[in-house]
PDB file of C-alpha atoms and ligand atoms in Angstrom:
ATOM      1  CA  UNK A  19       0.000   0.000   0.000  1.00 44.00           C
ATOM      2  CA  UNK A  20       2.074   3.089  -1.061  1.00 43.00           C
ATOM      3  CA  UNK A  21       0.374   5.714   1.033  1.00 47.00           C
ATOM      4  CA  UNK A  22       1.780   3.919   4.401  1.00 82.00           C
ATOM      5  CA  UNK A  23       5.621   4.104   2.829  1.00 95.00           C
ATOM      6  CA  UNK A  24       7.142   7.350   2.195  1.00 97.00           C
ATOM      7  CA  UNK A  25       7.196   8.739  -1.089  1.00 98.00           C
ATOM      8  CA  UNK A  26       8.744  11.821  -2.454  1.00 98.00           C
ATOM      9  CA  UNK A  27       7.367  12.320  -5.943  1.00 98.00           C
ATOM     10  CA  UNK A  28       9.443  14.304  -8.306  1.00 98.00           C
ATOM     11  CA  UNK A  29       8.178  15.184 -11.536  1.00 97.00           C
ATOM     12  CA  UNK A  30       8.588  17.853 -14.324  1.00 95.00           C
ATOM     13  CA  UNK A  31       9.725  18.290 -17.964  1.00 93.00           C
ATOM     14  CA  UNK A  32      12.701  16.246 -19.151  1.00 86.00           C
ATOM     15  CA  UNK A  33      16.112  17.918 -18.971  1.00 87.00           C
ATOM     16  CA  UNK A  34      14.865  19.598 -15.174  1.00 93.00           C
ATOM     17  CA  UNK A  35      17.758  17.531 -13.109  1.00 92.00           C
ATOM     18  CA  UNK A  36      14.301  15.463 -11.504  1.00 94.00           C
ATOM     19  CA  UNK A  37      17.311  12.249 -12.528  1.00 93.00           C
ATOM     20  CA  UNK A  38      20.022  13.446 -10.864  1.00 94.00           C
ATOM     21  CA  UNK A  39      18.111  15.119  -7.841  1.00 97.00           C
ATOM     22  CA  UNK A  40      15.933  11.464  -7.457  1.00 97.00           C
ATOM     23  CA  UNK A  41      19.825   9.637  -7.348  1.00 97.00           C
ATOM     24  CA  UNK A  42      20.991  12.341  -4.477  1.00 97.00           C
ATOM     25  CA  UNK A  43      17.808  12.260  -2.305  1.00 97.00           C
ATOM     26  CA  UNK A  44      17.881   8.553  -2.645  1.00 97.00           C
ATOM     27  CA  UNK A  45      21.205   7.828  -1.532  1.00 97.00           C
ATOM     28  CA  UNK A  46      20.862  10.572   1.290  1.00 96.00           C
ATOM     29  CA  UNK A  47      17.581   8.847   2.662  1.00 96.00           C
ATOM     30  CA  UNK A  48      19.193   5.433   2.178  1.00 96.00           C
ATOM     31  CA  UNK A  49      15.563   4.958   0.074  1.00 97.00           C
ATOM     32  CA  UNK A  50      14.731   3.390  -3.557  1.00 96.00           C
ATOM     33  CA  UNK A  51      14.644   4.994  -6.954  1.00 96.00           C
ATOM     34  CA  UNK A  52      11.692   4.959  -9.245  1.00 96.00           C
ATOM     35  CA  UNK A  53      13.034   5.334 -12.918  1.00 96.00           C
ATOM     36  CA  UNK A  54       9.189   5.899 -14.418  1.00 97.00           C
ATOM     37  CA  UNK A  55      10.473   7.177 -17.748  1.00 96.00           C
ATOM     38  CA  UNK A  56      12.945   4.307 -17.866  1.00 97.00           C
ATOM     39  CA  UNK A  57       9.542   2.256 -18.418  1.00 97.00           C
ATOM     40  CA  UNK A  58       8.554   4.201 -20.949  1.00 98.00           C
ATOM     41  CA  UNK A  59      11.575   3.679 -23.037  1.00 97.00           C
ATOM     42  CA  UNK A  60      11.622   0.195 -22.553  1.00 98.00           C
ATOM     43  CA  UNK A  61       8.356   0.433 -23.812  1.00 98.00           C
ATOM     44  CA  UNK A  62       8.848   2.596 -27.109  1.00 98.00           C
ATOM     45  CA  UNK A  63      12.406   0.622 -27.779  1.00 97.00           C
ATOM     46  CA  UNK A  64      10.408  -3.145 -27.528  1.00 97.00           C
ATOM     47  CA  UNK A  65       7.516  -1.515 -30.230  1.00 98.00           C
ATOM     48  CA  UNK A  66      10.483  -0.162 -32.639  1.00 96.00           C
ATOM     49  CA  UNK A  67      12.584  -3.488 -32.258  1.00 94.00           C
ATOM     50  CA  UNK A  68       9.060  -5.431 -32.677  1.00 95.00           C
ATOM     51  CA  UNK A  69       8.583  -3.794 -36.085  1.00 94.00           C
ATOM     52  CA  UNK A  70       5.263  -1.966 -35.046  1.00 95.00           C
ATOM     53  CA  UNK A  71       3.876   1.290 -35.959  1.00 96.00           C
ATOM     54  CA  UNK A  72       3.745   3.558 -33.356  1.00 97.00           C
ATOM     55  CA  UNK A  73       0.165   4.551 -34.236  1.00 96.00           C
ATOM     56  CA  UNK A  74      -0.739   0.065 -33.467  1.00 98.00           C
ATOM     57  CA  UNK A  75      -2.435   1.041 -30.750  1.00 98.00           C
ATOM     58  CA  UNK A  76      -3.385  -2.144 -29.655  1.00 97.00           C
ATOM     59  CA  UNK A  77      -0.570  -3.945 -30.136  1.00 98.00           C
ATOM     60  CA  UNK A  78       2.048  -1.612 -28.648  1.00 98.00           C
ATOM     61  CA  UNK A  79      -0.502  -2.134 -25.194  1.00 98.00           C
ATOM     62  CA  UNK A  80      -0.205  -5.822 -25.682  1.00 97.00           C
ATOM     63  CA  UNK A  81       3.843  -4.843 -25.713  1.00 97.00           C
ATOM     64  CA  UNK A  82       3.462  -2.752 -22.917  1.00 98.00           C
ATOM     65  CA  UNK A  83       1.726  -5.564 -20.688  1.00 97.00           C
ATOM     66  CA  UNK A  84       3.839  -8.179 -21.729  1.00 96.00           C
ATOM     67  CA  UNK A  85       6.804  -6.175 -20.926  1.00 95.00           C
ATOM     68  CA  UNK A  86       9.571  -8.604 -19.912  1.00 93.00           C
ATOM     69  CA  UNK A  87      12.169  -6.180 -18.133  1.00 94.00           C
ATOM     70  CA  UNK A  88      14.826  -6.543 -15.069  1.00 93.00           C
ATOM     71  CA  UNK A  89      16.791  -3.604 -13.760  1.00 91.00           C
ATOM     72  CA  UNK A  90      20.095  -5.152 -11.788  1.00 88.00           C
ATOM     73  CA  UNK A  91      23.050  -3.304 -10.258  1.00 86.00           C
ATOM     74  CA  UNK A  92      22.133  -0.289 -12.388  1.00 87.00           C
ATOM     75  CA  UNK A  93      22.079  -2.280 -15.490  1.00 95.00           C
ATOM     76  CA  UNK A  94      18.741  -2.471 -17.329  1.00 96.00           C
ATOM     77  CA  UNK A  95      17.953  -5.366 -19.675  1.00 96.00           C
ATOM     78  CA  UNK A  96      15.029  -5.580 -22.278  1.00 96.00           C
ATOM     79  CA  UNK A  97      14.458  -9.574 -22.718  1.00 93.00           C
ATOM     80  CA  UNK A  98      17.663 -10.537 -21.253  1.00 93.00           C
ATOM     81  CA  UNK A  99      19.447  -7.827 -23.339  1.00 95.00           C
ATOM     82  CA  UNK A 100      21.633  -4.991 -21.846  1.00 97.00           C
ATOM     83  CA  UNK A 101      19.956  -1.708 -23.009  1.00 97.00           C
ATOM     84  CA  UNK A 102      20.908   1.058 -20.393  1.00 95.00           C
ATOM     85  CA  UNK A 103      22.712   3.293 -22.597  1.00 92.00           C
ATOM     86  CA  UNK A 104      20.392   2.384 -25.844  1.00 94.00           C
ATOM     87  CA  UNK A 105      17.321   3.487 -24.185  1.00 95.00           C
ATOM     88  CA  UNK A 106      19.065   7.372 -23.163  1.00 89.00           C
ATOM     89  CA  UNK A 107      19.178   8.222 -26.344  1.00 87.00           C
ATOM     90  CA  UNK A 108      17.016  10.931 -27.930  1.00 83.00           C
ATOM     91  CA  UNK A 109      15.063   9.069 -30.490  1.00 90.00           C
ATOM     92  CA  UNK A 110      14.347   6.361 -27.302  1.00 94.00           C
ATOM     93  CA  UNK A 111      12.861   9.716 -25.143  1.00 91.00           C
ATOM     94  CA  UNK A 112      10.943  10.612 -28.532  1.00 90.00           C
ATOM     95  CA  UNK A 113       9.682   7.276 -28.709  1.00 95.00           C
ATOM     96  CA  UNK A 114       8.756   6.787 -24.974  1.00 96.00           C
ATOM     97  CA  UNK A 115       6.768   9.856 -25.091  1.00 91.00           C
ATOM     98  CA  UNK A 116       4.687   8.460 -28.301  1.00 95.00           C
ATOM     99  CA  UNK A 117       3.603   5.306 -25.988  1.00 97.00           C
ATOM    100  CA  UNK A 118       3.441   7.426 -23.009  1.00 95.00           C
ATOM    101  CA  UNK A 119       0.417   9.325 -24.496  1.00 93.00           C
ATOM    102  CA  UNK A 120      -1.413   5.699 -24.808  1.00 96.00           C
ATOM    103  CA  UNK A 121      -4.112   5.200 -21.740  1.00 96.00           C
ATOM    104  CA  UNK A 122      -3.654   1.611 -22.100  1.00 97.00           C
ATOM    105  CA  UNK A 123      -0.227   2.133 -21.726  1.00 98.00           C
ATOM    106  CA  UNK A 124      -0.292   3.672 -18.764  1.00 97.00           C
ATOM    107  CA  UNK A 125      -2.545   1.743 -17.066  1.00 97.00           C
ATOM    108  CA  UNK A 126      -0.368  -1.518 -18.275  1.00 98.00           C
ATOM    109  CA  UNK A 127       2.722   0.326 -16.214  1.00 98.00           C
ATOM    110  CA  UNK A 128       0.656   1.471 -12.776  1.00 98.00           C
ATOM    111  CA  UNK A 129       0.729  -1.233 -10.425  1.00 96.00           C
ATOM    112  CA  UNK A 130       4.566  -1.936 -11.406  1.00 95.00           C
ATOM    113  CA  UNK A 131       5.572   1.796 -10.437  1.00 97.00           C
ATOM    114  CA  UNK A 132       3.596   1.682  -7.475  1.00 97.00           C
ATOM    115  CA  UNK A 133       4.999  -1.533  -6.501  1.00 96.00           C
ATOM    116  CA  UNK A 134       8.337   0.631  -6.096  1.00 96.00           C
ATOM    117  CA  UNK A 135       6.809   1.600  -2.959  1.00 97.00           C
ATOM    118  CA  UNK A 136       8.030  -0.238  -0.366  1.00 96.00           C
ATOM    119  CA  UNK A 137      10.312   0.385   3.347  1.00 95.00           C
ATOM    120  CA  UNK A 138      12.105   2.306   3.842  1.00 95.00           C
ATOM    121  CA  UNK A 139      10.907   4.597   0.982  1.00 97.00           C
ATOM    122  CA  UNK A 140      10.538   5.904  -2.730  1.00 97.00           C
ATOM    123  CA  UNK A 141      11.889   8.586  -4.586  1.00 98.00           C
ATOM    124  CA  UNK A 142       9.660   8.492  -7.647  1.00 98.00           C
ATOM    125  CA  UNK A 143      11.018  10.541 -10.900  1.00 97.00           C
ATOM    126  CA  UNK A 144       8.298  10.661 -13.665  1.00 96.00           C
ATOM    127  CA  UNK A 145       5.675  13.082 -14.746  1.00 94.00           C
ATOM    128  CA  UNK A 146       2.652  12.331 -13.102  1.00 95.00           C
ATOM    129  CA  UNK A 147       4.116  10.833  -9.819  1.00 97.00           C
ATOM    130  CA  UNK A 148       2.554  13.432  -7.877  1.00 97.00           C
ATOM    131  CA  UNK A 149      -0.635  13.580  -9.857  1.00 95.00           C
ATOM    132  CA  UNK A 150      -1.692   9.865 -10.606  1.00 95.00           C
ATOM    133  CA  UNK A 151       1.051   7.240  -9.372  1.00 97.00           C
ATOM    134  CA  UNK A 152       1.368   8.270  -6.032  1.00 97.00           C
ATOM    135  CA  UNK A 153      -1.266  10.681  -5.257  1.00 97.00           C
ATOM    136  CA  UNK A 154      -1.242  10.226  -1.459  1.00 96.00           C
ATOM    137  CA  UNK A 155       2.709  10.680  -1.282  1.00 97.00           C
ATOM    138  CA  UNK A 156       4.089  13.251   1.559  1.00 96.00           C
ATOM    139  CA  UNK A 157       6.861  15.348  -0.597  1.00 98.00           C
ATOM    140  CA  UNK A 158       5.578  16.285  -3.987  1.00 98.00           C
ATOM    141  CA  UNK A 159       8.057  18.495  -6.516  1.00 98.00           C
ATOM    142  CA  UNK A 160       7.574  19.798  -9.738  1.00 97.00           C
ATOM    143  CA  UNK A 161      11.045  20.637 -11.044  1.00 97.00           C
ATOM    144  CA  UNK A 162      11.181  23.113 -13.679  1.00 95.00           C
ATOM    145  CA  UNK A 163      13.928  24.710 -15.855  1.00 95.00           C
ATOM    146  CA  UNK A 164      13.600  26.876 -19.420  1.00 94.00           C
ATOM    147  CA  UNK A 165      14.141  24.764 -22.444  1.00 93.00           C
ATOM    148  CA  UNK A 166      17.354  26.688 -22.963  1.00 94.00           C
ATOM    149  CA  UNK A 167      18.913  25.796 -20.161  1.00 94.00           C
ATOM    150  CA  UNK A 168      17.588  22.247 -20.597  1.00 95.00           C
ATOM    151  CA  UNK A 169      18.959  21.836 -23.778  1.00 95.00           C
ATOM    152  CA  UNK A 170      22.410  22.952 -23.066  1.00 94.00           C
ATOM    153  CA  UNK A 171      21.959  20.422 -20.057  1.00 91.00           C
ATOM    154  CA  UNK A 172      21.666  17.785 -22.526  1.00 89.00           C
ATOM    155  CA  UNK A 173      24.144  19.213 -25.370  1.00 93.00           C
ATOM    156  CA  UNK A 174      26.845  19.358 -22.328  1.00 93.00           C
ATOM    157  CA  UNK A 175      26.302  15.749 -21.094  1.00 86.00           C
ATOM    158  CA  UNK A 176      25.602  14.183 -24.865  1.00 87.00           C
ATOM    159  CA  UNK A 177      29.641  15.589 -25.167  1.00 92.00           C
ATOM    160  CA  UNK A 178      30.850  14.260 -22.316  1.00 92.00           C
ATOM    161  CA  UNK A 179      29.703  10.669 -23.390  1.00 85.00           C
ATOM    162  CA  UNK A 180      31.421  11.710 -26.690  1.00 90.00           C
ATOM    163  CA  UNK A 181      28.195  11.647 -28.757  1.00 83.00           C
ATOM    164  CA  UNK A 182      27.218  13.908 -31.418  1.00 87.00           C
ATOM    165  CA  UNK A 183      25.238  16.877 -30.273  1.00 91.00           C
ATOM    166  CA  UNK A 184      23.469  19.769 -32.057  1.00 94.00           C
ATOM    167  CA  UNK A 185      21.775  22.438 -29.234  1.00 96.00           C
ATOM    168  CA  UNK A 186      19.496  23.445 -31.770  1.00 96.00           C
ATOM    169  CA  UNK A 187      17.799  20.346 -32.477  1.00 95.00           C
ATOM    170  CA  UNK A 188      18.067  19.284 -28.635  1.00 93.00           C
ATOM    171  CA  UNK A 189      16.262  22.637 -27.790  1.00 94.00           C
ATOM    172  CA  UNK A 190      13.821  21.773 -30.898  1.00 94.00           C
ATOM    173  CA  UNK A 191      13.210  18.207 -29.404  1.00 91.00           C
ATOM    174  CA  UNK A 192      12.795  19.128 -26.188  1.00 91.00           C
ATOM    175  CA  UNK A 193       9.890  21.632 -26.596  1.00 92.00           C
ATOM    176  CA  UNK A 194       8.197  19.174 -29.218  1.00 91.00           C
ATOM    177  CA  UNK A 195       8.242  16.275 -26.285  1.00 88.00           C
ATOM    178  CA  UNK A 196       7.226  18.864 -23.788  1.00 90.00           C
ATOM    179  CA  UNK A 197       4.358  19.949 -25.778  1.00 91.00           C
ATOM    180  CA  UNK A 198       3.523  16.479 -26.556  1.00 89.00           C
ATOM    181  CA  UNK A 199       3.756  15.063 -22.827  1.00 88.00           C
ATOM    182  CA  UNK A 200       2.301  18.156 -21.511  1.00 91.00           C
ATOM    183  CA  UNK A 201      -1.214  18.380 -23.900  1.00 93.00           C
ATOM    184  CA  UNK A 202      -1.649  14.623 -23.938  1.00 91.00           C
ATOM    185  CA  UNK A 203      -5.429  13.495 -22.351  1.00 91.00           C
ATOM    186  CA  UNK A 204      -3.861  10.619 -20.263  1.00 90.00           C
ATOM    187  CA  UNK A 205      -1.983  11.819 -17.270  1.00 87.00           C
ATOM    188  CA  UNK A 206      -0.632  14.899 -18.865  1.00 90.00           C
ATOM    189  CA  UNK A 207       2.895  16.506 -17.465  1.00 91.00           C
ATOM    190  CA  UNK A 208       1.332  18.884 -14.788  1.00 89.00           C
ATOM    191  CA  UNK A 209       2.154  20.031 -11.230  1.00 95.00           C
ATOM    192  CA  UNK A 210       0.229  18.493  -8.686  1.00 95.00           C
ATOM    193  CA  UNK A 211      -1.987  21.081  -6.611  1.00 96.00           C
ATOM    194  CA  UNK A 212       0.009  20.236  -3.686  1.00 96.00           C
ATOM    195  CA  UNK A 213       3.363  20.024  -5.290  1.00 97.00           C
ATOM    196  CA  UNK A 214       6.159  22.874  -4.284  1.00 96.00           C
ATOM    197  CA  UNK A 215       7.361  24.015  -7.530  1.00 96.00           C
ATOM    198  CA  UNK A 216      11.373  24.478  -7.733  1.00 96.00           C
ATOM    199  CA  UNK A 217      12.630  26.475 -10.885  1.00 95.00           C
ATOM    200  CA  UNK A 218      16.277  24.726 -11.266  1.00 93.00           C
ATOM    201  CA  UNK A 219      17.326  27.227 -14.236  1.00 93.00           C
ATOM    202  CA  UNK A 220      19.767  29.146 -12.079  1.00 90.00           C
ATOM    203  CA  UNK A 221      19.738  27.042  -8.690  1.00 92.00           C
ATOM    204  CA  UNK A 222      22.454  24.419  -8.260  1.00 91.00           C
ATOM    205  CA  UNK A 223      21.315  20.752  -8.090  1.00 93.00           C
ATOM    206  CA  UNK A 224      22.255  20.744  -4.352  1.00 95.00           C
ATOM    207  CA  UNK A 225      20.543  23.570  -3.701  1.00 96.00           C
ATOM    208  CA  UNK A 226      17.120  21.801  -5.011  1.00 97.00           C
ATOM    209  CA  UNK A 227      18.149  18.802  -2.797  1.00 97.00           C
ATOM    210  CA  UNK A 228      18.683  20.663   0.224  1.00 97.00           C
ATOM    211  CA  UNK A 229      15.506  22.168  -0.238  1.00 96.00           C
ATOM    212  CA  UNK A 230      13.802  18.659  -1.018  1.00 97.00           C
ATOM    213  CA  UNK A 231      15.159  17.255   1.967  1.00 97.00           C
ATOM    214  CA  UNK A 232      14.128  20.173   4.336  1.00 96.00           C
ATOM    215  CA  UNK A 233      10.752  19.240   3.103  1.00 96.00           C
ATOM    216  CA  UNK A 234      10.989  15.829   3.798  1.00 96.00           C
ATOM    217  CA  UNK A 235      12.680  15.951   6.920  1.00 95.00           C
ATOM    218  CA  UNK A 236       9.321  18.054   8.015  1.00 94.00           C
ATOM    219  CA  UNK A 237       6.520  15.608   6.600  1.00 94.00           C
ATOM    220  CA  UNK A 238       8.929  12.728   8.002  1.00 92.00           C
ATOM    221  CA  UNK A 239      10.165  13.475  10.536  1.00 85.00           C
ATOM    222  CA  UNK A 240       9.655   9.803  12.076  1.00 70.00           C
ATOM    223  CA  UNK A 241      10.696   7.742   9.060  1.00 66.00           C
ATOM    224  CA  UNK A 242      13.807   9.276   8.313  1.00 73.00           C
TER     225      UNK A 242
HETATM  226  O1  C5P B 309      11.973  10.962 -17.901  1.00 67.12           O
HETATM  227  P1  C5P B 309      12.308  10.477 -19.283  1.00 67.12           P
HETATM  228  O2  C5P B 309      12.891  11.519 -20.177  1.00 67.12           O
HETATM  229  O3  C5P B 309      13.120   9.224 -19.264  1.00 67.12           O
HETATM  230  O4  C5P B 309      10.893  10.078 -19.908  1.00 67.12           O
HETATM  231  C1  C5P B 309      10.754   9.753 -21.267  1.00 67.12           C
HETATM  232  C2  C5P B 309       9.309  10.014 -21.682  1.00 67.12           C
HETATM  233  O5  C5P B 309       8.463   9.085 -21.005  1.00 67.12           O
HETATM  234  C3  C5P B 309       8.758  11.386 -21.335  1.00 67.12           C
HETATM  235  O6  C5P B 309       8.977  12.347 -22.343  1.00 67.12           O
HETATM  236  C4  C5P B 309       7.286  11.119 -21.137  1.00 67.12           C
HETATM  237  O7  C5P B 309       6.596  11.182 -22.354  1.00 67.12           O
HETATM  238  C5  C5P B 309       7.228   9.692 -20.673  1.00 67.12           C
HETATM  239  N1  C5P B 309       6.981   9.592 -19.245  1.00 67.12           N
HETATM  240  C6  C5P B 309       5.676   9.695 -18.814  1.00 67.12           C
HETATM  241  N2  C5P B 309       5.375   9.519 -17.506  1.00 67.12           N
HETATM  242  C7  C5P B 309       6.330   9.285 -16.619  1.00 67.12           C
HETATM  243  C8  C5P B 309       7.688   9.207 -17.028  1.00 67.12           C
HETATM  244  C9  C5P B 309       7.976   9.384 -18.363  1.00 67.12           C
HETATM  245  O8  C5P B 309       4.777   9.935 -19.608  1.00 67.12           O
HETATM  246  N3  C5P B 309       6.003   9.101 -15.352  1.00 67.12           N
END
C-alpha cells in the first residue's frame, strides 16, 4: 500500500535535473529509486525493435503488458538484453513519449511503479508521480527549468559521453516532447496542486536537494 511508505514524488519536464536530484535524495535517505520514464523507453524501444507502428495502438498495449524487463546493479535489460545506454538516447525519449500518451499504456505500467513503494521509501522521478502514481505521497516536486537551459543540459552531457550533439535540435526536441507530454489526455505533465514548484534554471542541483530534503525531513520526521 504506497500511502503507508514514504514517497517523495518528483516530476517535471525532461532535462529539469528530476534524474540526478531522485539519485541524491535517494542515496541521502538510504531509500529506492523509481526510474518511471525508464519504463517508458523500454516500452517505445520493444515496439520499434518489434517492427510496429507507433500509431498500433493495440498492439504496442499488448507490448506494454507483456513487458519482460529486469533492472540489476544499475544495469537495465530488455528480454535478457543490456539496453541502459540504448534506451538514453534521444530518439528512445521521442519514442517513450509516443507510448506514453497511450491510456492503455499507462494503465499496463501502474501497479509496477507503485509496486516501487516499499520500506524504507521511494523517490519516484516521472511526470505524473505526484498527480496519478502516487497521489497520497508526503513530498511532492515539480522541477522546472527553461528549455534553454535544458537543452544545453543535454548538449553538455551528450559531449561528455562523446556523442554527437546539435543544441538546436536538442532545444527543438525538447519543446516538441514537452508539448507532446504536456497536452496529452492521459496523465498529462502537470504540477500536482500540492506540489512545491522548484525552478532549477539558475539554482544548483544541491541547492534543489537541500531544499527537497528540508521538506521531507518536516513531513517525516519519524521515518527518516
Ligand atoms: O523521464 P524520461 O525523459 O526518461 O521520460 C521519457 C518520456 O516518457 C517522457 O517524455 C514522457 O513522455 C514519458 N513519461 C511519462 N510519464 C512518466 C515518465 C515518463 O509519460 N512518469
Amino acid at each position: 500500500m504506497p500511502e503507508q511508505v514514504p514517497v517523495i514524488a518528483i516530476d517535471g519536464p525532461s532535462g529539469s535535473g528530476k534524474g540526478t536530484v531522485t539519485q541524491l535524495l535517494a542515496e541521502r535517505l538510504g531509500w529506492r529509486v523509481l526510474d518511471s520514464g525508464a519504463l517508458y523507453r523500454l516500452v517505445g524501444m520493444a515496439v520499434d525493435g518489434a517492427g510496429i507502428g507507433f500509431d498500433d495502438t493495440n498492439k504496442i498495449i499488448k507490448i506494454a503488458n507483456r513487458l519482460h524487463a529486469e533492472f540489476n546493479d544499475g544495469r537495465i535489460l530488455l528480454d535478457g538484453r543490456d539496453v541502459t545506454d540504448l534506451i538514453r538516447t534521444e530518439a528512445a525519449g521521442n519514442n517513450a513519449s509516443k507510448v506514453a500518451a497511450m491510456p492503455g499504456v499507462r494503465a499496463a505500467l501502474l501497479d509496477w511503479q507503485r509496486g516501487y513503494a516499499r520500506p524504507p521509501g521511494l523517490v519516484a522521478d516521472g511526470r505524473d508521480m505526484g498527480t496519478t502514481v502516487f497521489p497520497d505521497a508526503g513530498v511532492k516536486v515539480f522541477l522546472t527549468a527553461s528549455a534553454a537551459e535544458r537543452a544545453q543540459r543535454r548538449y553538455k552531457q551528450l559531449k561528455e559521453k562523446g556523442l554527437p550533439a546539435n543544441l538546436a535540435a536538442l532545444r527543438s526536441e525538447i519543446e516538441e516532447r514537452d508539448a507532446r507530454d504536456r497536452t496529452r489526455a492521459a496523465s498529462p505533465l502537470l504540477a500536482a496542486p500540492d506540489a512545491i514548484e522548484i525552478d532549477s534554471t539558475a539554482l544548483g542541483i544541491d541547492e534543489v536537494v537541500q531544499r527537497v530534503l528540508q521538506q521531507a525531513h518536516r513531513v517525516y520526521a519519524t521515518s527518516l
